[in-house]
């Protein structure tokens, strides 16, 4: 109150590093199977050459879960493990991804083209955990001569 002298209150604070740390838990969610459509194939000697199917855009991370048993602050990131993957934002848990380069090997065949991504979570002590999820784009080939022209009477 300022009218006299008083003995100040004392407080002792002791800081110590904890002796344990549990790494984060990571679940990147389920892989998706996407129908990539069809693409023409041409004969080339004794084999075929097929074009690429159209690139497919999907959203990843909608069912991903990251957590830390110790309640530590986490950072996380997505990383491409396959060619043909463009990640819109590597540091957003839920983000758009473009999968390109899906290609069948021959006409009348649907190939399952796999694209793998890794989700990594890191806690404030530096412990990290990673898990991989694989998405599949099915791309089917056809011979242009197999297409019937229905526009001509």
Tab-separated table of N, CA and C in Angstrom:
chain	number	residue	atom	x	y	z
A	1	UNK	N	0.820	-1.197	0.000
A	1	UNK	CA	0.000	0.000	0.000
A	1	UNK	C	0.857	1.250	0.000
A	2	UNK	N	2.169	1.091	0.119
A	2	UNK	CA	3.073	2.219	0.027
A	2	UNK	C	3.234	2.997	1.321
A	3	UNK	N	2.587	2.609	2.428
A	3	UNK	CA	2.670	3.382	3.666
A	3	UNK	C	3.751	2.858	4.606
A	4	UNK	N	4.374	1.775	4.255
A	4	UNK	CA	5.413	1.251	5.127
A	4	UNK	C	6.246	0.217	4.404
A	5	UNK	N	7.251	-0.238	5.137
A	5	UNK	CA	8.142	-1.231	4.575
A	5	UNK	C	7.656	-2.622	4.938
A	6	UNK	N	7.658	-3.503	3.963
A	6	UNK	CA	7.241	-4.876	4.184
A	6	UNK	C	8.288	-5.817	3.632
A	7	UNK	N	8.324	-6.999	4.171
A	7	UNK	CA	9.231	-8.018	3.664
A	7	UNK	C	8.640	-8.535	2.347
A	8	UNK	N	9.400	-8.481	1.266
A	8	UNK	CA	8.854	-8.929	-0.026
A	8	UNK	C	8.607	-10.446	-0.032
A	9	UNK	N	7.595	-10.846	-0.790
A	9	UNK	CA	7.347	-12.269	-1.010
A	9	UNK	C	8.442	-12.822	-1.906
A	10	UNK	N	8.832	-14.038	-1.656
A	10	UNK	CA	9.872	-14.658	-2.459
A	10	UNK	C	9.311	-15.895	-3.154
A	11	UNK	N	9.794	-16.105	-4.325
A	11	UNK	CA	9.397	-17.272	-5.087
A	11	UNK	C	10.647	-17.862	-5.726
A	12	UNK	N	10.757	-19.160	-5.656
A	12	UNK	CA	11.872	-19.858	-6.279
A	12	UNK	C	11.334	-20.656	-7.459
A	13	UNK	N	11.946	-20.482	-8.604
A	13	UNK	CA	11.557	-21.212	-9.812
A	13	UNK	C	12.724	-22.102	-10.224
A	14	UNK	N	12.430	-23.368	-10.374
A	14	UNK	CA	13.454	-24.306	-10.800
A	14	UNK	C	13.035	-24.888	-12.148
A	15	UNK	N	13.892	-24.768	-13.133
A	15	UNK	CA	13.612	-25.323	-14.452
A	15	UNK	C	14.532	-26.511	-14.680
A	16	UNK	N	13.948	-27.585	-15.160
A	16	UNK	CA	14.765	-28.749	-15.480
A	16	UNK	C	14.221	-29.397	-16.740
A	17	UNK	N	15.117	-30.036	-17.454
A	17	UNK	CA	14.723	-30.719	-18.673
A	17	UNK	C	14.066	-32.041	-18.292
A	18	UNK	N	12.955	-32.361	-18.959
A	18	UNK	CA	12.303	-33.620	-18.621
A	18	UNK	C	13.164	-34.783	-19.110
A	19	UNK	N	13.041	-35.875	-18.429
A	19	UNK	CA	13.906	-37.019	-18.706
A	19	UNK	C	13.325	-37.980	-19.733
A	20	UNK	N	12.196	-37.641	-20.324
A	20	UNK	CA	11.542	-38.548	-21.267
A	20	UNK	C	11.008	-37.748	-22.455
A	21	UNK	N	10.803	-38.430	-23.519
A	21	UNK	CA	10.100	-37.855	-24.677
A	21	UNK	C	9.558	-39.016	-25.502
A	22	UNK	N	8.301	-38.917	-25.823
A	22	UNK	CA	7.673	-39.905	-26.684
A	22	UNK	C	7.525	-39.279	-28.065
A	23	UNK	N	7.981	-39.953	-29.116
A	23	UNK	CA	7.848	-39.386	-30.466
A	23	UNK	C	6.376	-39.202	-30.846
A	24	UNK	N	6.124	-38.318	-31.800
A	24	UNK	CA	4.744	-38.101	-32.252
A	24	UNK	C	4.169	-39.358	-32.917
A	25	UNK	N	2.856	-39.419	-32.932
A	25	UNK	CA	2.148	-40.486	-33.649
A	25	UNK	C	1.636	-39.907	-34.961
A	26	UNK	N	1.769	-40.673	-36.043
A	26	UNK	CA	1.379	-40.206	-37.380
A	26	UNK	C	0.545	-41.266	-38.072
A	27	UNK	N	-0.566	-40.823	-38.656
A	27	UNK	CA	-1.378	-41.674	-39.527
A	27	UNK	C	-1.734	-40.816	-40.741
A	28	UNK	N	-1.161	-41.103	-41.921
A	28	UNK	CA	-1.401	-40.256	-43.096
A	28	UNK	C	-2.770	-40.451	-43.745
A	29	UNK	N	-3.580	-41.346	-43.211
A	29	UNK	CA	-4.894	-41.610	-43.806
A	29	UNK	C	-4.815	-42.738	-44.808
A	30	UNK	N	-5.966	-43.039	-45.378
A	30	UNK	CA	-6.070	-44.138	-46.336
A	30	UNK	C	-5.686	-43.691	-47.740
A	31	UNK	N	-5.108	-44.610	-48.497
A	31	UNK	CA	-4.815	-44.345	-49.899
A	31	UNK	C	-6.094	-44.314	-50.721
A	32	UNK	N	-6.086	-43.549	-51.776
A	32	UNK	CA	-7.245	-43.425	-52.662
A	32	UNK	C	-6.949	-44.107	-53.993
A	33	UNK	N	-7.994	-44.650	-54.613
A	33	UNK	CA	-7.887	-45.166	-55.970
A	33	UNK	C	-8.719	-44.262	-56.859
A	34	UNK	N	-8.094	-43.715	-57.884
A	34	UNK	CA	-8.718	-42.743	-58.774
A	34	UNK	C	-8.784	-43.333	-60.173
A	35	UNK	N	-9.946	-43.224	-60.804
A	35	UNK	CA	-10.078	-43.655	-62.200
A	35	UNK	C	-9.536	-42.530	-63.082
A	36	UNK	N	-8.411	-42.775	-63.731
A	36	UNK	CA	-7.740	-41.748	-64.525
A	36	UNK	C	-8.246	-41.614	-65.947
A	37	UNK	N	-9.120	-42.510	-66.368
A	37	UNK	CA	-9.670	-42.424	-67.713
A	37	UNK	C	-8.943	-43.317	-68.691
A	38	UNK	N	-9.102	-42.967	-69.970
A	38	UNK	CA	-8.511	-43.758	-71.045
A	38	UNK	C	-7.600	-42.886	-71.897
A	39	UNK	N	-6.707	-43.557	-72.597
A	39	UNK	CA	-5.779	-42.845	-73.464
A	39	UNK	C	-5.469	-43.725	-74.676
A	40	UNK	N	-5.219	-43.114	-75.838
A	40	UNK	CA	-4.949	-43.922	-77.031
A	40	UNK	C	-3.558	-44.545	-77.010
A	41	UNK	N	-3.469	-45.710	-77.657
A	41	UNK	CA	-2.205	-46.425	-77.825
A	41	UNK	C	-1.974	-46.628	-79.319
A	42	UNK	N	-0.723	-46.639	-79.716
A	42	UNK	CA	-0.380	-46.898	-81.115
A	42	UNK	C	0.597	-48.064	-81.180
A	43	UNK	N	0.508	-48.806	-82.287
A	43	UNK	CA	1.438	-49.912	-82.478
A	43	UNK	C	2.787	-49.350	-82.889
A	44	UNK	N	3.835	-49.958	-82.362
A	44	UNK	CA	5.191	-49.552	-82.681
A	44	UNK	C	6.030	-50.823	-82.787
A	45	UNK	N	6.228	-51.272	-84.025
A	45	UNK	CA	6.932	-52.537	-84.282
A	45	UNK	C	6.182	-53.677	-83.604
A	46	UNK	N	6.793	-54.307	-82.611
A	46	UNK	CA	6.156	-55.441	-81.938
A	46	UNK	C	5.629	-55.074	-80.551
A	47	UNK	N	5.453	-53.783	-80.314
A	47	UNK	CA	4.933	-53.352	-79.014
A	47	UNK	C	3.983	-52.170	-79.221
A	48	UNK	N	3.574	-51.572	-78.144
A	48	UNK	CA	2.658	-50.438	-78.191
A	48	UNK	C	3.253	-49.264	-77.439
A	49	UNK	N	2.841	-48.073	-77.861
A	49	UNK	CA	3.140	-46.862	-77.103
A	49	UNK	C	1.810	-46.226	-76.748
A	50	UNK	N	1.595	-45.977	-75.477
A	50	UNK	CA	0.352	-45.365	-75.011
A	50	UNK	C	0.645	-43.985	-74.444
A	51	UNK	N	-0.266	-43.039	-74.725
A	51	UNK	CA	-0.154	-41.700	-74.160
A	51	UNK	C	-0.414	-41.760	-72.656
A	52	UNK	N	-0.241	-40.617	-72.009
A	52	UNK	CA	-0.542	-40.495	-70.584
A	52	UNK	C	-2.021	-40.163	-70.395
A	53	UNK	N	-2.593	-40.642	-69.330
A	53	UNK	CA	-3.928	-40.199	-68.941
A	53	UNK	C	-3.824	-38.780	-68.386
A	54	UNK	N	-4.950	-38.097	-68.310
A	54	UNK	CA	-4.970	-36.725	-67.783
A	54	UNK	C	-4.502	-36.703	-66.330
A	55	UNK	N	-3.777	-35.646	-65.927
A	55	UNK	CA	-3.398	-35.517	-64.510
A	55	UNK	C	-4.648	-35.475	-63.622
A	56	UNK	N	-4.527	-36.044	-62.444
A	56	UNK	CA	-5.641	-36.109	-61.499
A	56	UNK	C	-5.299	-35.301	-60.251
A	57	UNK	N	-6.241	-34.469	-59.809
A	57	UNK	CA	-6.051	-33.684	-58.592
A	57	UNK	C	-6.896	-34.286	-57.482
A	58	UNK	N	-6.253	-34.557	-56.351
A	58	UNK	CA	-6.958	-35.096	-55.183
A	58	UNK	C	-6.583	-34.254	-53.965
A	59	UNK	N	-7.347	-34.393	-52.916
A	59	UNK	CA	-7.015	-33.766	-51.635
A	59	UNK	C	-6.543	-34.857	-50.689
A	60	UNK	N	-5.365	-34.647	-50.120
A	60	UNK	CA	-4.828	-35.601	-49.152
A	60	UNK	C	-4.912	-34.990	-47.759
A	61	UNK	N	-4.840	-35.846	-46.757
A	61	UNK	CA	-4.795	-35.375	-45.380
A	61	UNK	C	-6.140	-35.168	-44.718
A	62	UNK	N	-7.239	-35.383	-45.454
A	62	UNK	CA	-8.561	-35.160	-44.853
A	62	UNK	C	-8.821	-36.133	-43.713
A	63	UNK	N	-8.219	-37.308	-43.757
A	63	UNK	CA	-8.380	-38.285	-42.683
A	63	UNK	C	-7.052	-38.571	-41.967
A	64	UNK	N	-6.051	-37.702	-42.176
A	64	UNK	CA	-4.758	-37.863	-41.508
A	64	UNK	C	-4.863	-37.413	-40.051
A	65	UNK	N	-4.064	-38.053	-39.199
A	65	UNK	CA	-4.051	-37.704	-37.773
A	65	UNK	C	-2.600	-37.647	-37.305
A	66	UNK	N	-2.246	-36.552	-36.636
A	66	UNK	CA	-0.953	-36.467	-35.966
A	66	UNK	C	-1.216	-36.041	-34.524
A	67	UNK	N	-0.432	-36.587	-33.612
A	67	UNK	CA	-0.594	-36.217	-32.207
A	67	UNK	C	0.714	-36.474	-31.484
A	68	UNK	N	0.839	-35.890	-30.293
A	68	UNK	CA	2.014	-36.114	-29.477
A	68	UNK	C	1.561	-36.491	-28.074
A	69	UNK	N	1.940	-37.680	-27.614
A	69	UNK	CA	1.507	-38.137	-26.287
A	69	UNK	C	1.952	-37.225	-25.146
A	70	UNK	N	3.052	-36.467	-25.360
A	70	UNK	CA	3.567	-35.567	-24.332
A	70	UNK	C	2.955	-34.172	-24.416
A	71	UNK	N	2.126	-33.944	-25.440
A	71	UNK	CA	1.519	-32.620	-25.620
A	71	UNK	C	2.470	-31.603	-26.219
A	72	UNK	N	3.574	-32.059	-26.806
A	72	UNK	CA	4.541	-31.147	-27.421
A	72	UNK	C	3.956	-30.482	-28.660
A	73	UNK	N	4.467	-29.305	-28.970
A	73	UNK	CA	4.112	-28.614	-30.203
A	73	UNK	C	4.702	-29.389	-31.378
A	74	UNK	N	3.914	-29.548	-32.441
A	74	UNK	CA	4.345	-30.336	-33.592
A	74	UNK	C	4.443	-29.494	-34.850
A	75	UNK	N	5.389	-29.854	-35.691
A	75	UNK	CA	5.419	-29.385	-37.079
A	75	UNK	C	5.286	-30.624	-37.942
A	76	UNK	N	4.780	-30.459	-39.145
A	76	UNK	CA	4.609	-31.613	-40.017
A	76	UNK	C	4.789	-31.196	-41.454
A	77	UNK	N	5.070	-32.204	-42.308
A	77	UNK	CA	5.243	-31.917	-43.734
A	77	UNK	C	5.000	-33.174	-44.550
A	78	UNK	N	4.553	-32.949	-45.798
A	78	UNK	CA	4.371	-34.004	-46.787
A	78	UNK	C	5.590	-34.009	-47.698
A	79	UNK	N	5.984	-35.203	-48.154
A	79	UNK	CA	7.095	-35.331	-49.102
A	79	UNK	C	6.725	-36.378	-50.139
A	80	UNK	N	7.020	-36.068	-51.392
A	80	UNK	CA	6.763	-36.991	-52.495
A	80	UNK	C	7.846	-38.065	-52.537
A	81	UNK	N	7.417	-39.320	-52.661
A	81	UNK	CA	8.361	-40.425	-52.800
A	81	UNK	C	8.332	-41.014	-54.208
A	82	UNK	N	7.472	-40.464	-55.075
A	82	UNK	CA	7.310	-40.968	-56.443
A	82	UNK	C	7.385	-39.815	-57.433
A	83	UNK	N	7.770	-40.143	-58.661
A	83	UNK	CA	7.723	-39.147	-59.732
A	83	UNK	C	6.268	-38.839	-60.058
A	84	UNK	N	6.021	-37.654	-60.599
A	84	UNK	CA	4.687	-37.295	-61.070
A	84	UNK	C	3.771	-36.743	-59.991
A	85	UNK	N	4.319	-36.319	-58.853
A	85	UNK	CA	3.506	-35.764	-57.770
A	85	UNK	C	3.860	-34.294	-57.580
A	86	UNK	N	2.853	-33.434	-57.582
A	86	UNK	CA	3.027	-32.019	-57.269
A	86	UNK	C	2.157	-31.713	-56.056
A	87	UNK	N	2.795	-31.351	-54.941
A	87	UNK	CA	2.089	-31.055	-53.690
A	87	UNK	C	1.853	-29.559	-53.611
A	88	UNK	N	0.605	-29.159	-53.417
A	88	UNK	CA	0.272	-27.730	-53.366
A	88	UNK	C	0.953	-27.058	-52.173
A	89	UNK	N	0.815	-27.593	-50.973
A	89	UNK	CA	1.431	-27.004	-49.779
A	89	UNK	C	1.936	-28.124	-48.874
A	90	UNK	N	3.250	-28.318	-48.851
A	90	UNK	CA	3.861	-29.410	-48.097
A	90	UNK	C	3.612	-29.327	-46.596
A	91	UNK	N	3.356	-28.102	-46.072
A	91	UNK	CA	3.230	-27.935	-44.624
A	91	UNK	C	1.781	-27.801	-44.157
A	92	UNK	N	0.813	-28.029	-45.035
A	92	UNK	CA	-0.593	-28.098	-44.629
A	92	UNK	C	-0.975	-29.558	-44.501
A	93	UNK	N	-1.633	-29.905	-43.413
A	93	UNK	CA	-2.034	-31.303	-43.237
A	93	UNK	C	-2.996	-31.725	-44.341
A	94	UNK	N	-3.939	-30.862	-44.676
A	94	UNK	CA	-4.891	-31.122	-45.757
A	94	UNK	C	-4.495	-30.245	-46.941
A	95	UNK	N	-4.156	-30.872	-48.061
A	95	UNK	CA	-3.672	-30.110	-49.212
A	95	UNK	C	-4.002	-30.821	-50.520
A	96	UNK	N	-3.998	-30.063	-51.592
A	96	UNK	CA	-4.235	-30.624	-52.929
A	96	UNK	C	-2.933	-31.203	-53.485
A	97	UNK	N	-3.088	-32.284	-54.236
A	97	UNK	CA	-1.951	-32.950	-54.870
A	97	UNK	C	-2.350	-33.288	-56.307
A	98	UNK	N	-1.460	-33.022	-57.250
A	98	UNK	CA	-1.688	-33.398	-58.645
A	98	UNK	C	-0.832	-34.629	-58.942
A	99	UNK	N	-1.504	-35.680	-59.418
A	99	UNK	CA	-0.827	-36.925	-59.789
A	99	UNK	C	-0.807	-37.010	-61.310
A	100	UNK	N	0.372	-37.027	-61.900
A	100	UNK	CA	0.474	-37.051	-63.361
A	100	UNK	C	1.434	-38.151	-63.802
A	101	UNK	N	1.327	-38.504	-65.072
A	101	UNK	CA	2.215	-39.511	-65.640
A	101	UNK	C	1.654	-40.915	-65.644
A	102	UNK	N	0.374	-41.071	-65.282
A	102	UNK	CA	-0.234	-42.413	-65.321
A	102	UNK	C	-0.327	-42.850	-66.780
A	103	UNK	N	0.052	-44.095	-67.039
A	103	UNK	CA	0.139	-44.563	-68.424
A	103	UNK	C	-0.078	-46.072	-68.471
A	104	UNK	N	-0.924	-46.533	-69.393
A	104	UNK	CA	-1.066	-47.982	-69.570
A	104	UNK	C	0.084	-48.514	-70.425
A	105	UNK	N	0.242	-49.832	-70.417
A	105	UNK	CA	1.325	-50.428	-71.205
A	105	UNK	C	0.873	-50.862	-72.597
A	106	UNK	N	-0.441	-51.073	-72.758
A	106	UNK	CA	-0.963	-51.511	-74.055
A	106	UNK	C	-2.473	-51.303	-74.095
A	107	UNK	N	-3.067	-51.445	-75.286
A	107	UNK	CA	-4.522	-51.281	-75.399
A	107	UNK	C	-5.263	-52.371	-74.629
A	108	UNK	N	-6.479	-52.053	-74.237
A	108	UNK	CA	-7.357	-52.986	-73.516
A	108	UNK	C	-6.782	-53.437	-72.181
A	109	UNK	N	-5.870	-52.643	-71.640
A	109	UNK	CA	-5.289	-52.929	-70.324
A	109	UNK	C	-5.436	-51.675	-69.465
A	110	UNK	N	-5.836	-51.877	-68.222
A	110	UNK	CA	-5.896	-50.790	-67.249
A	110	UNK	C	-4.775	-50.997	-66.246
A	111	UNK	N	-3.844	-50.059	-66.226
A	111	UNK	CA	-2.693	-50.140	-65.320
A	111	UNK	C	-2.984	-49.362	-64.042
A	112	UNK	N	-2.525	-49.904	-62.929
A	112	UNK	CA	-2.607	-49.209	-61.641
A	112	UNK	C	-1.262	-48.529	-61.408
A	113	UNK	N	-1.239	-47.202	-61.531
A	113	UNK	CA	-0.025	-46.413	-61.342
A	113	UNK	C	0.002	-45.922	-59.899
A	114	UNK	N	1.064	-46.247	-59.155
A	114	UNK	CA	1.137	-45.917	-57.735
A	114	UNK	C	1.931	-44.637	-57.481
A	115	UNK	N	1.440	-43.850	-56.532
A	115	UNK	CA	2.065	-42.598	-56.120
A	115	UNK	C	2.152	-42.595	-54.593
A	116	UNK	N	3.364	-42.559	-54.053
A	116	UNK	CA	3.545	-42.618	-52.601
A	116	UNK	C	3.982	-41.271	-52.044
A	117	UNK	N	3.382	-40.930	-50.891
A	117	UNK	CA	3.720	-39.703	-50.172
A	117	UNK	C	4.016	-40.058	-48.724
A	118	UNK	N	4.912	-39.301	-48.131
A	118	UNK	CA	5.295	-39.524	-46.739
A	118	UNK	C	4.869	-38.319	-45.906
A	119	UNK	N	4.207	-38.586	-44.786
A	119	UNK	CA	3.837	-37.548	-43.827
A	119	UNK	C	4.763	-37.693	-42.621
A	120	UNK	N	5.467	-36.602	-42.276
A	120	UNK	CA	6.390	-36.598	-41.145
A	120	UNK	C	5.934	-35.571	-40.126
A	121	UNK	N	5.906	-35.976	-38.854
A	121	UNK	CA	5.619	-35.064	-37.747
A	121	UNK	C	6.858	-35.003	-36.860
A	122	UNK	N	7.187	-33.787	-36.410
A	122	UNK	CA	8.376	-33.574	-35.575
A	122	UNK	C	7.961	-32.767	-34.359
A	123	UNK	N	8.374	-33.224	-33.168
A	123	UNK	CA	8.025	-32.465	-31.966
A	123	UNK	C	9.132	-31.469	-31.627
A	124	UNK	N	8.891	-30.644	-30.603
A	124	UNK	CA	9.820	-29.562	-30.275
A	124	UNK	C	11.166	-30.056	-29.745
A	125	UNK	N	11.266	-31.328	-29.386
A	125	UNK	CA	12.551	-31.877	-28.932
A	125	UNK	C	13.357	-32.472	-30.090
A	126	UNK	N	12.734	-32.536	-31.266
A	126	UNK	CA	13.419	-33.072	-32.441
A	126	UNK	C	13.052	-34.500	-32.782
A	127	UNK	N	12.253	-35.152	-31.932
A	127	UNK	CA	11.832	-36.525	-32.255
A	127	UNK	C	10.831	-36.471	-33.404
A	128	UNK	N	10.971	-37.378	-34.352
A	128	UNK	CA	10.051	-37.368	-35.492
A	128	UNK	C	9.617	-38.776	-35.865
A	129	UNK	N	8.457	-38.823	-36.496
A	129	UNK	CA	7.870	-40.077	-36.969
A	129	UNK	C	7.334	-39.835	-38.367
A	130	UNK	N	7.505	-40.807	-39.250
A	130	UNK	CA	7.012	-40.713	-40.625
A	130	UNK	C	6.207	-41.954	-40.969
A	131	UNK	N	5.193	-41.763	-41.804
A	131	UNK	CA	4.400	-42.872	-42.338
A	131	UNK	C	4.117	-42.575	-43.810
A	132	UNK	N	3.960	-43.634	-44.592
A	132	UNK	CA	3.750	-43.512	-46.037
A	132	UNK	C	2.324	-43.918	-46.389
A	133	UNK	N	1.747	-43.185	-47.335
A	133	UNK	CA	0.450	-43.545	-47.905
A	133	UNK	C	0.634	-43.613	-49.420
A	134	UNK	N	-0.031	-44.592	-50.053
A	134	UNK	CA	0.076	-44.761	-51.504
A	134	UNK	C	-1.294	-44.596	-52.137
A	135	UNK	N	-1.344	-43.740	-53.162
A	135	UNK	CA	-2.563	-43.520	-53.941
A	135	UNK	C	-2.367	-44.168	-55.308
A	136	UNK	N	-3.460	-44.609	-55.918
A	136	UNK	CA	-3.397	-45.319	-57.196
A	136	UNK	C	-4.257	-44.592	-58.221
A	137	UNK	N	-3.688	-44.372	-59.419
A	137	UNK	CA	-4.444	-43.846	-60.553
A	137	UNK	C	-4.512	-44.961	-61.589
A	138	UNK	N	-5.746	-45.373	-61.895
A	138	UNK	CA	-5.951	-46.410	-62.926
A	138	UNK	C	-6.094	-45.723	-64.279
A	139	UNK	N	-5.289	-46.150	-65.226
A	139	UNK	CA	-5.266	-45.561	-66.565
A	139	UNK	C	-5.401	-46.698	-67.574
A	140	UNK	N	-6.362	-46.568	-68.492
A	140	UNK	CA	-6.677	-47.637	-69.444
A	140	UNK	C	-6.308	-47.214	-70.867
A	141	UNK	N	-5.777	-48.164	-71.617
A	141	UNK	CA	-5.399	-47.890	-73.001
A	141	UNK	C	-6.400	-48.451	-73.994
A	142	UNK	N	-6.446	-47.835	-75.175
A	142	UNK	CA	-7.296	-48.322	-76.271
A	142	UNK	C	-6.628	-47.993	-77.602
A	143	UNK	N	-6.993	-48.753	-78.628
A	143	UNK	CA	-6.551	-48.466	-79.983
A	143	UNK	C	-7.538	-47.524	-80.623
A	144	UNK	N	-7.091	-46.413	-81.213
A	144	UNK	CA	-8.039	-45.501	-81.865
A	144	UNK	C	-8.905	-46.169	-82.915
A	145	UNK	N	-8.416	-47.230	-83.536
A	145	UNK	CA	-9.221	-47.949	-84.535
A	145	UNK	C	-10.392	-48.694	-83.903
A	146	UNK	N	-10.331	-48.877	-82.557
A	146	UNK	CA	-11.441	-49.552	-81.841
A	146	UNK	C	-12.614	-48.602	-81.603
A	147	UNK	N	-12.411	-47.297	-81.840
A	147	UNK	CA	-13.463	-46.328	-81.602
A	147	UNK	C	-14.376	-46.309	-82.803
A	148	UNK	N	-15.655	-46.478	-82.591
A	148	UNK	CA	-16.636	-46.504	-83.660
A	148	UNK	C	-17.210	-45.110	-83.845
A	149	UNK	N	-17.207	-44.612	-85.090
A	149	UNK	CA	-17.765	-43.301	-85.400
A	149	UNK	C	-19.267	-43.417	-85.540
A	150	UNK	N	-19.991	-42.867	-84.565
A	150	UNK	CA	-21.448	-42.942	-84.585
A	150	UNK	C	-22.070	-41.655	-85.129
A	151	UNK	N	-21.241	-40.684	-85.498
A	151	UNK	CA	-21.791	-39.415	-85.986
A	151	UNK	C	-22.165	-39.478	-87.460
A	152	UNK	N	-21.583	-40.381	-88.233
A	152	UNK	CA	-21.860	-40.484	-89.653
A	152	UNK	C	-23.034	-41.440	-89.864
A	153	UNK	N	-24.074	-40.981	-90.637
A	153	UNK	CA	-25.229	-41.863	-90.880
A	153	UNK	C	-24.907	-43.051	-91.739
